[in-house]
Amino acid sequence: MIKVLFVCLGNICRSPTAHGVLERKLAMAGLANLVEVDSAGTAPWHIGKQPDLRSQQAARKRDYDLSHLRARQAIADDFFEFDYVLAMDNQNLENLQGIVPAGRADNSAELSRVKSQPELFLATFSSQGLTQVPDPYYGGDEGFEAVLDMVEDACDQLIMDIRKKL
Ligand code: 4NP
């Protein structure tokens, strides 16, 4: 099983969008049973909430269902679980770098259990030369469409990378 974690700030706009997009693309590729997808926020503000309705509506127009998702906060143990920890922007990446188990002198076993380091989702997987998914929360509908455009493209590249590991 390969495990993918998407991370943004609130876990109600960008990372749940990526979560729903990747889930559906994996199902269409016949890979749903081989890859597990999750998402989280670096901030605790929206824990337990459904994705923002604007994200849900924009996603639904493209046949992605986000209604089953609930926000949670990223934790250090996520780095023991997930093969990919993919941040939406530089702030999320820095927040994650602050919680990666770094291993202490008296506990190098902890370091050896870390499966992944956080990386910028787009910097690694965009085919469009992009690096960050801009936060759409305080903007208009076009921001939510832009998130979907960027995330759909990068999920296609991510699936190609996952196939190499299966
Ligand atoms: P997200 O967007 O990180 O893509 O989920 C945001 C959601 C909520 C807030 C900021 C960004 N907020 O300030 O509550």
mmCIF file with all atom_site columns, C-alpha atoms and ligand atoms in Angstrom:
data_model
loop_
_atom_site.group_PDB
_atom_site.id
_atom_site.type_symbol
_atom_site.label_atom_id
_atom_site.label_alt_id
_atom_site.label_comp_id
_atom_site.label_asym_id
_atom_site.label_entity_id
_atom_site.label_seq_id
_atom_site.pdbx_PDB_ins_code
_atom_site.Cartn_x
_atom_site.Cartn_y
_atom_site.Cartn_z
_atom_site.occupancy
_atom_site.B_iso_or_equiv
_atom_site.pdbx_formal_charge
_atom_site.auth_seq_id
_atom_site.auth_comp_id
_atom_site.auth_asym_id
_atom_site.auth_atom_id
_atom_site.pdbx_PDB_model_num
ATOM   1   C CA . MET A 1 1   ? 0.000   0.000  0.000   1.00 0.00 ? 1   MET A CA 1
ATOM   2   C CA . ILE A 1 2   ? 1.298   3.435  -0.982  1.00 0.00 ? 2   ILE A CA 1
ATOM   3   C CA . LYS A 1 3   ? 0.044   6.301  1.166   1.00 0.00 ? 3   LYS A CA 1
ATOM   4   C CA . VAL A 1 4   ? -0.314  9.930  0.076   1.00 0.00 ? 4   VAL A CA 1
ATOM   5   C CA . LEU A 1 5   ? -1.019  12.883 2.395   1.00 0.00 ? 5   LEU A CA 1
ATOM   6   C CA . PHE A 1 6   ? -1.927  16.316 1.017   1.00 0.00 ? 6   PHE A CA 1
ATOM   7   C CA . VAL A 1 7   ? -1.425  19.248 3.380   1.00 0.00 ? 7   VAL A CA 1
ATOM   8   C CA . CYS A 1 8   ? -2.611  22.864 3.281   1.00 0.00 ? 8   CYS A CA 1
ATOM   9   C CA . LEU A 1 9   ? -3.366  25.393 6.013   1.00 0.00 ? 9   LEU A CA 1
ATOM   10  C CA . GLY A 1 10  ? -7.007  24.803 6.970   1.00 0.00 ? 10  GLY A CA 1
ATOM   11  C CA . ASN A 1 11  ? -7.681  21.406 5.315   1.00 0.00 ? 11  ASN A CA 1
ATOM   12  C CA . ILE A 1 12  ? -10.958 22.760 3.945   1.00 0.00 ? 12  ILE A CA 1
ATOM   13  C CA . CYS A 1 13  ? -9.995  24.067 0.464   1.00 0.00 ? 13  CYS A CA 1
ATOM   14  C CA . ARG A 1 14  ? -6.808  22.969 -1.314  1.00 0.00 ? 14  ARG A CA 1
ATOM   15  C CA . SER A 1 15  ? -5.817  19.678 0.330   1.00 0.00 ? 15  SER A CA 1
ATOM   16  C CA . PRO A 1 16  ? -9.342  18.182 0.359   1.00 0.00 ? 16  PRO A CA 1
ATOM   17  C CA . THR A 1 17  ? -9.615  19.156 -3.310  1.00 0.00 ? 17  THR A CA 1
ATOM   18  C CA . ALA A 1 18  ? -6.408  17.256 -4.055  1.00 0.00 ? 18  ALA A CA 1
ATOM   19  C CA . HIS A 1 19  ? -7.663  14.387 -1.871  1.00 0.00 ? 19  HIS A CA 1
ATOM   20  C CA . GLY A 1 20  ? -10.920 14.045 -3.822  1.00 0.00 ? 20  GLY A CA 1
ATOM   21  C CA . VAL A 1 21  ? -9.250  14.493 -7.217  1.00 0.00 ? 21  VAL A CA 1
ATOM   22  C CA . LEU A 1 22  ? -6.580  11.864 -6.548  1.00 0.00 ? 22  LEU A CA 1
ATOM   23  C CA . GLU A 1 23  ? -9.119  9.400  -5.106  1.00 0.00 ? 23  GLU A CA 1
ATOM   24  C CA . ARG A 1 24  ? -11.238 9.580  -8.247  1.00 0.00 ? 24  ARG A CA 1
ATOM   25  C CA . LYS A 1 25  ? -8.295  9.455  -10.648 1.00 0.00 ? 25  LYS A CA 1
ATOM   26  C CA . LEU A 1 26  ? -6.955  6.387  -8.814  1.00 0.00 ? 26  LEU A CA 1
ATOM   27  C CA . ALA A 1 27  ? -10.358 4.709  -9.014  1.00 0.00 ? 27  ALA A CA 1
ATOM   28  C CA . MET A 1 28  ? -10.514 5.407  -12.758 1.00 0.00 ? 28  MET A CA 1
ATOM   29  C CA . ALA A 1 29  ? -6.994  3.989  -13.147 1.00 0.00 ? 29  ALA A CA 1
ATOM   30  C CA . GLY A 1 30  ? -7.933  0.824  -11.221 1.00 0.00 ? 30  GLY A CA 1
ATOM   31  C CA . LEU A 1 31  ? -5.462  1.692  -8.461  1.00 0.00 ? 31  LEU A CA 1
ATOM   32  C CA . ALA A 1 32  ? -7.873  2.502  -5.624  1.00 0.00 ? 32  ALA A CA 1
ATOM   33  C CA . ASN A 1 33  ? -6.999  -0.656 -3.700  1.00 0.00 ? 33  ASN A CA 1
ATOM   34  C CA . LEU A 1 34  ? -3.265  -0.028 -3.881  1.00 0.00 ? 34  LEU A CA 1
ATOM   35  C CA . VAL A 1 35  ? -3.061  3.609  -2.820  1.00 0.00 ? 35  VAL A CA 1
ATOM   36  C CA . GLU A 1 36  ? -4.484  5.300  0.260   1.00 0.00 ? 36  GLU A CA 1
ATOM   37  C CA . VAL A 1 37  ? -5.160  9.053  0.203   1.00 0.00 ? 37  VAL A CA 1
ATOM   38  C CA . ASP A 1 38  ? -5.583  11.463 3.115   1.00 0.00 ? 38  ASP A CA 1
ATOM   39  C CA . SER A 1 39  ? -5.365  15.200 3.736   1.00 0.00 ? 39  SER A CA 1
ATOM   40  C CA . ALA A 1 40  ? -4.648  17.470 6.686   1.00 0.00 ? 40  ALA A CA 1
ATOM   41  C CA . GLY A 1 41  ? -4.096  21.085 7.664   1.00 0.00 ? 41  GLY A CA 1
ATOM   42  C CA . THR A 1 42  ? -1.203  22.602 9.550   1.00 0.00 ? 42  THR A CA 1
ATOM   43  C CA . ALA A 1 43  ? -3.685  24.824 11.472  1.00 0.00 ? 43  ALA A CA 1
ATOM   44  C CA . PRO A 1 44  ? -6.300  23.445 13.902  1.00 0.00 ? 44  PRO A CA 1
ATOM   45  C CA . TRP A 1 45  ? -9.061  25.951 13.121  1.00 0.00 ? 45  TRP A CA 1
ATOM   46  C CA . HIS A 1 46  ? -11.405 23.742 11.066  1.00 0.00 ? 46  HIS A CA 1
ATOM   47  C CA . ILE A 1 47  ? -10.900 20.300 12.643  1.00 0.00 ? 47  ILE A CA 1
ATOM   48  C CA . GLY A 1 48  ? -13.946 18.080 12.019  1.00 0.00 ? 48  GLY A CA 1
ATOM   49  C CA . LYS A 1 49  ? -15.469 20.318 9.346   1.00 0.00 ? 49  LYS A CA 1
ATOM   50  C CA . GLN A 1 50  ? -16.471 19.399 5.809   1.00 0.00 ? 50  GLN A CA 1
ATOM   51  C CA . PRO A 1 51  ? -14.580 21.051 2.963   1.00 0.00 ? 51  PRO A CA 1
ATOM   52  C CA . ASP A 1 52  ? -15.543 24.665 2.224   1.00 0.00 ? 52  ASP A CA 1
ATOM   53  C CA . LEU A 1 53  ? -18.783 24.696 0.193   1.00 0.00 ? 53  LEU A CA 1
ATOM   54  C CA . ARG A 1 54  ? -17.086 26.652 -2.590  1.00 0.00 ? 54  ARG A CA 1
ATOM   55  C CA . SER A 1 55  ? -14.488 23.894 -2.941  1.00 0.00 ? 55  SER A CA 1
ATOM   56  C CA . GLN A 1 56  ? -17.198 21.230 -2.869  1.00 0.00 ? 56  GLN A CA 1
ATOM   57  C CA . GLN A 1 57  ? -19.266 22.992 -5.526  1.00 0.00 ? 57  GLN A CA 1
ATOM   58  C CA . ALA A 1 58  ? -16.340 23.652 -7.865  1.00 0.00 ? 58  ALA A CA 1
ATOM   59  C CA . ALA A 1 59  ? -15.210 20.027 -7.476  1.00 0.00 ? 59  ALA A CA 1
ATOM   60  C CA . ARG A 1 60  ? -18.709 18.627 -8.040  1.00 0.00 ? 60  ARG A CA 1
ATOM   61  C CA . LYS A 1 61  ? -18.923 20.408 -11.393 1.00 0.00 ? 61  LYS A CA 1
ATOM   62  C CA . ARG A 1 62  ? -15.979 18.264 -12.459 1.00 0.00 ? 62  ARG A CA 1
ATOM   63  C CA . ASP A 1 63  ? -17.469 15.091 -10.896 1.00 0.00 ? 63  ASP A CA 1
ATOM   64  C CA . TYR A 1 64  ? -15.350 15.010 -7.748  1.00 0.00 ? 64  TYR A CA 1
ATOM   65  C CA . ASP A 1 65  ? -17.176 14.372 -4.469  1.00 0.00 ? 65  ASP A CA 1
ATOM   66  C CA . LEU A 1 66  ? -15.576 15.954 -1.385  1.00 0.00 ? 66  LEU A CA 1
ATOM   67  C CA . SER A 1 67  ? -18.560 15.587 0.972   1.00 0.00 ? 67  SER A CA 1
ATOM   68  C CA . HIS A 1 68  ? -17.152 12.585 2.896   1.00 0.00 ? 68  HIS A CA 1
ATOM   69  C CA . LEU A 1 69  ? -13.981 14.436 3.913   1.00 0.00 ? 69  LEU A CA 1
ATOM   70  C CA . ARG A 1 70  ? -13.434 15.970 7.377   1.00 0.00 ? 70  ARG A CA 1
ATOM   71  C CA . ALA A 1 71  ? -10.633 18.298 8.401   1.00 0.00 ? 71  ALA A CA 1
ATOM   72  C CA . ARG A 1 72  ? -7.851  17.170 10.695  1.00 0.00 ? 72  ARG A CA 1
ATOM   73  C CA . GLN A 1 73  ? -4.503  18.598 11.713  1.00 0.00 ? 73  GLN A CA 1
ATOM   74  C CA . ALA A 1 74  ? -1.182  17.191 10.478  1.00 0.00 ? 74  ALA A CA 1
ATOM   75  C CA . ILE A 1 75  ? 0.882   15.498 13.205  1.00 0.00 ? 75  ILE A CA 1
ATOM   76  C CA . ALA A 1 76  ? 4.461   14.272 13.547  1.00 0.00 ? 76  ALA A CA 1
ATOM   77  C CA . ASP A 1 77  ? 3.334   10.622 13.337  1.00 0.00 ? 77  ASP A CA 1
ATOM   78  C CA . ASP A 1 78  ? 2.127   11.267 9.776   1.00 0.00 ? 78  ASP A CA 1
ATOM   79  C CA . PHE A 1 79  ? 5.778   11.063 8.705   1.00 0.00 ? 79  PHE A CA 1
ATOM   80  C CA . PHE A 1 80  ? 5.923   7.463  9.952   1.00 0.00 ? 80  PHE A CA 1
ATOM   81  C CA . GLU A 1 81  ? 2.827   6.576  7.898   1.00 0.00 ? 81  GLU A CA 1
ATOM   82  C CA . PHE A 1 82  ? 2.893   8.352  4.555   1.00 0.00 ? 82  PHE A CA 1
ATOM   83  C CA . ASP A 1 83  ? 5.144   7.757  1.544   1.00 0.00 ? 83  ASP A CA 1
ATOM   84  C CA . TYR A 1 84  ? 4.336   11.210 0.169   1.00 0.00 ? 84  TYR A CA 1
ATOM   85  C CA . VAL A 1 85  ? 3.632   14.307 2.292   1.00 0.00 ? 85  VAL A CA 1
ATOM   86  C CA . LEU A 1 86  ? 2.734   17.002 -0.231  1.00 0.00 ? 86  LEU A CA 1
ATOM   87  C CA . ALA A 1 87  ? 2.412   20.658 0.822   1.00 0.00 ? 87  ALA A CA 1
ATOM   88  C CA . MET A 1 88  ? 0.372   23.169 -1.136  1.00 0.00 ? 88  MET A CA 1
ATOM   89  C CA . ASP A 1 89  ? 2.526   26.241 -0.478  1.00 0.00 ? 89  ASP A CA 1
ATOM   90  C CA . ASN A 1 90  ? 5.759   27.390 1.126   1.00 0.00 ? 90  ASN A CA 1
ATOM   91  C CA . GLN A 1 91  ? 4.105   28.256 4.426   1.00 0.00 ? 91  GLN A CA 1
ATOM   92  C CA . ASN A 1 92  ? 2.605   24.763 4.750   1.00 0.00 ? 92  ASN A CA 1
ATOM   93  C CA . LEU A 1 93  ? 5.988   23.264 3.813   1.00 0.00 ? 93  LEU A CA 1
ATOM   94  C CA . GLU A 1 94  ? 7.749   25.267 6.516   1.00 0.00 ? 94  GLU A CA 1
ATOM   95  C CA . ASN A 1 95  ? 5.095   24.311 9.066   1.00 0.00 ? 95  ASN A CA 1
ATOM   96  C CA . LEU A 1 96  ? 5.582   20.632 8.186   1.00 0.00 ? 96  LEU A CA 1
ATOM   97  C CA . GLN A 1 97  ? 9.368   20.918 8.361   1.00 0.00 ? 97  GLN A CA 1
ATOM   98  C CA . GLY A 1 98  ? 8.811   22.152 11.903  1.00 0.00 ? 98  GLY A CA 1
ATOM   99  C CA . ILE A 1 99  ? 7.047   18.928 12.947  1.00 0.00 ? 99  ILE A CA 1
ATOM   100 C CA . VAL A 1 100 ? 8.996   16.228 11.038  1.00 0.00 ? 100 VAL A CA 1
ATOM   101 C CA . PRO A 1 101 ? 10.508  13.904 13.623  1.00 0.00 ? 101 PRO A CA 1
ATOM   102 C CA . ALA A 1 102 ? 14.147  14.930 13.471  1.00 0.00 ? 102 ALA A CA 1
ATOM   103 C CA . GLY A 1 103 ? 15.445  12.164 15.712  1.00 0.00 ? 103 GLY A CA 1
ATOM   104 C CA . ARG A 1 104 ? 17.171  12.932 18.966  1.00 0.00 ? 104 ARG A CA 1
ATOM   105 C CA . ALA A 1 105 ? 20.604  11.727 19.999  1.00 0.00 ? 105 ALA A CA 1
ATOM   106 C CA . ASP A 1 106 ? 18.926  9.309  22.404  1.00 0.00 ? 106 ASP A CA 1
ATOM   107 C CA . ASN A 1 107 ? 16.398  8.078  19.866  1.00 0.00 ? 107 ASN A CA 1
ATOM   108 C CA . SER A 1 108 ? 17.803  7.420  16.415  1.00 0.00 ? 108 SER A CA 1
ATOM   109 C CA . ALA A 1 109 ? 15.235  4.603  16.036  1.00 0.00 ? 109 ALA A CA 1
ATOM   110 C CA . GLU A 1 110 ? 12.637  7.332  15.620  1.00 0.00 ? 110 GLU A CA 1
ATOM   111 C CA . LEU A 1 111 ? 14.517  8.822  12.675  1.00 0.00 ? 111 LEU A CA 1
ATOM   112 C CA . SER A 1 112 ? 14.757  5.465  10.944  1.00 0.00 ? 112 SER A CA 1
ATOM   113 C CA . ARG A 1 113 ? 10.971  5.135  11.007  1.00 0.00 ? 113 ARG A CA 1
ATOM   114 C CA . VAL A 1 114 ? 10.442  8.376  9.057   1.00 0.00 ? 114 VAL A CA 1
ATOM   115 C CA . LYS A 1 115 ? 9.162   7.361  5.602   1.00 0.00 ? 115 LYS A CA 1
ATOM   116 C CA . SER A 1 116 ? 9.155   10.718 3.869   1.00 0.00 ? 116 SER A CA 1
ATOM   117 C CA . GLN A 1 117 ? 10.154  14.355 4.004   1.00 0.00 ? 117 GLN A CA 1
ATOM   118 C CA . PRO A 1 118 ? 7.582   17.021 3.130   1.00 0.00 ? 118 PRO A CA 1
ATOM   119 C CA . GLU A 1 119 ? 7.776   18.437 -0.391  1.00 0.00 ? 119 GLU A CA 1
ATOM   120 C CA . LEU A 1 120 ? 5.917   21.035 -2.421  1.00 0.00 ? 120 LEU A CA 1
ATOM   121 C CA . PHE A 1 121 ? 3.253   19.166 -4.396  1.00 0.00 ? 121 PHE A CA 1
ATOM   122 C CA . LEU A 1 122 ? 3.539   21.323 -7.510  1.00 0.00 ? 122 LEU A CA 1
ATOM   123 C CA . ALA A 1 123 ? 7.311   21.804 -7.443  1.00 0.00 ? 123 ALA A CA 1
ATOM   124 C CA . THR A 1 124 ? 7.641   18.036 -7.694  1.00 0.00 ? 124 THR A CA 1
ATOM   125 C CA . PHE A 1 125 ? 4.653   17.126 -9.851  1.00 0.00 ? 125 PHE A CA 1
ATOM   126 C CA . SER A 1 126 ? 3.345   20.093 -11.879 1.00 0.00 ? 126 SER A CA 1
ATOM   127 C CA . SER A 1 127 ? 3.872   19.719 -15.627 1.00 0.00 ? 127 SER A CA 1
ATOM   128 C CA . GLN A 1 128 ? 3.276   23.470 -15.902 1.00 0.00 ? 128 GLN A CA 1
ATOM   129 C CA . GLY A 1 129 ? 6.357   24.668 -14.006 1.00 0.00 ? 129 GLY A CA 1
ATOM   130 C CA . LEU A 1 130 ? 4.320   25.825 -11.029 1.00 0.00 ? 130 LEU A CA 1
ATOM   131 C CA . THR A 1 131 ? 5.476   25.552 -7.419  1.00 0.00 ? 131 THR A CA 1
ATOM   132 C CA . GLN A 1 132 ? 2.598   26.606 -5.140  1.00 0.00 ? 132 GLN A CA 1
ATOM   133 C CA . VAL A 1 133 ? -1.205  26.278 -5.060  1.00 0.00 ? 133 VAL A CA 1
ATOM   134 C CA . PRO A 1 134 ? -2.454  29.760 -4.057  1.00 0.00 ? 134 PRO A CA 1
ATOM   135 C CA . ASP A 1 135 ? -4.845  29.953 -1.103  1.00 0.00 ? 135 ASP A CA 1
ATOM   136 C CA . PRO A 1 136 ? -8.359  30.558 -2.543  1.00 0.00 ? 136 PRO A CA 1
ATOM   137 C CA . TYR A 1 137 ? -10.085 31.162 0.816   1.00 0.00 ? 137 TYR A CA 1
ATOM   138 C CA . TYR A 1 138 ? -10.398 34.945 0.682   1.00 0.00 ? 138 TYR A CA 1
ATOM   139 C CA . GLY A 1 139 ? -10.872 35.218 -3.088  1.00 0.00 ? 139 GLY A CA 1
ATOM   140 C CA . GLY A 1 140 ? -13.528 34.579 -5.719  1.00 0.00 ? 140 GLY A CA 1
ATOM   141 C CA . ASP A 1 141 ? -14.721 31.521 -7.612  1.00 0.00 ? 141 ASP A CA 1
ATOM   142 C CA . GLU A 1 142 ? -11.882 31.714 -10.132 1.00 0.00 ? 142 GLU A CA 1
ATOM   143 C CA . GLY A 1 143 ? -9.442  30.857 -7.351  1.00 0.00 ? 143 GLY A CA 1
ATOM   144 C CA . PHE A 1 144 ? -11.230 27.570 -6.712  1.00 0.00 ? 144 PHE A CA 1
ATOM   145 C CA . GLU A 1 145 ? -11.189 26.733 -10.428 1.00 0.00 ? 145 GLU A CA 1
ATOM   146 C CA . ALA A 1 146 ? -7.459  27.506 -10.533 1.00 0.00 ? 146 ALA A CA 1
ATOM   147 C CA . VAL A 1 147 ? -6.865  25.134 -7.599  1.00 0.00 ? 147 VAL A CA 1
ATOM   148 C CA . LEU A 1 148 ? -8.646  22.367 -9.511  1.00 0.00 ? 148 LEU A CA 1
ATOM   149 C CA . ASP A 1 149 ? -6.696  23.043 -12.720 1.00 0.00 ? 149 ASP A CA 1
ATOM   150 C CA . MET A 1 150 ? -3.335  22.852 -10.931 1.00 0.00 ? 150 MET A CA 1
ATOM   151 C CA . VAL A 1 151 ? -4.257  19.878 -8.785  1.00 0.00 ? 151 VAL A CA 1
ATOM   152 C CA . GLU A 1 152 ? -5.697  17.808 -11.659 1.00 0.00 ? 152 GLU A CA 1
ATOM   153 C CA . ASP A 1 153 ? -2.498  18.231 -13.649 1.00 0.00 ? 153 ASP A CA 1
ATOM   154 C CA . ALA A 1 154 ? -0.181  17.422 -10.750 1.00 0.00 ? 154 ALA A CA 1
ATOM   155 C CA . CYS A 1 155 ? -2.284  14.383 -9.723  1.00 0.00 ? 155 CYS A CA 1
ATOM   156 C CA . ASP A 1 156 ? -1.790  12.943 -13.212 1.00 0.00 ? 156 ASP A CA 1
ATOM   157 C CA . GLN A 1 157 ? 1.986   13.286 -12.797 1.00 0.00 ? 157 GLN A CA 1
ATOM   158 C CA . LEU A 1 158 ? 1.817   11.889 -9.256  1.00 0.00 ? 158 LEU A CA 1
ATOM   159 C CA . ILE A 1 159 ? -0.031  8.785  -10.484 1.00 0.00 ? 159 ILE A CA 1
ATOM   160 C CA . MET A 1 160 ? 2.754   8.191  -13.012 1.00 0.00 ? 160 MET A CA 1
ATOM   161 C CA . ASP A 1 161 ? 5.281   8.360  -10.164 1.00 0.00 ? 161 ASP A CA 1
ATOM   162 C CA . ILE A 1 162 ? 3.188   6.021  -7.993  1.00 0.00 ? 162 ILE A CA 1
ATOM   163 C CA . ARG A 1 163 ? 2.973   3.474  -10.836 1.00 0.00 ? 163 ARG A CA 1
ATOM   164 C CA . LYS A 1 164 ? 6.778   3.230  -10.826 1.00 0.00 ? 164 LYS A CA 1
ATOM   165 C CA . LYS A 1 165 ? 6.667   2.139  -7.178  1.00 0.00 ? 165 LYS A CA 1
ATOM   166 C CA . LEU A 1 166 ? 3.910   -0.464 -7.486  1.00 0.00 ? 166 LEU A CA 1
HETATM 167 P P1 . 4NP B 2 .   ? -6.891  25.894 2.801   1.00 0.00 ? 1   4NP B P1 1
HETATM 168 O O1 . 4NP B 2 .   ? -7.547  27.353 2.819   1.00 0.00 ? 1   4NP B O1 1
HETATM 169 O O2 . 4NP B 2 .   ? -5.571  26.004 3.542   1.00 0.00 ? 1   4NP B O2 1
HETATM 170 O O3 . 4NP B 2 .   ? -6.697  25.621 1.347   1.00 0.00 ? 1   4NP B O3 1
HETATM 171 O O4 . 4NP B 2 .   ? -7.875  24.975 3.484   1.00 0.00 ? 1   4NP B O4 1
HETATM 172 C C1 . 4NP B 2 .   ? -7.789  28.081 3.977   1.00 0.00 ? 1   4NP B C1 1
HETATM 173 C C2 . 4NP B 2 .   ? -8.877  27.780 4.766   1.00 0.00 ? 1   4NP B C2 1
HETATM 174 C C3 . 4NP B 2 .   ? -9.145  28.529 5.897   1.00 0.00 ? 1   4NP B C3 1
HETATM 175 C C4 . 4NP B 2 .   ? -8.329  29.595 6.214   1.00 0.00 ? 1   4NP B C4 1
HETATM 176 C C5 . 4NP B 2 .   ? -7.233  29.893 5.420   1.00 0.00 ? 1   4NP B C5 1
HETATM 177 C C6 . 4NP B 2 .   ? -6.960  29.133 4.304   1.00 0.00 ? 1   4NP B C6 1
HETATM 178 N N1 . 4NP B 2 .   ? -8.625  30.376 7.351   1.00 0.00 ? 1   4NP B N1 1
HETATM 179 O O5 . 4NP B 2 .   ? -7.976  31.426 7.537   1.00 0.00 ? 1   4NP B O5 1
HETATM 180 O O6 . 4NP B 2 .   ? -9.541  30.009 8.134   1.00 0.00 ? 1   4NP B O6 1
#
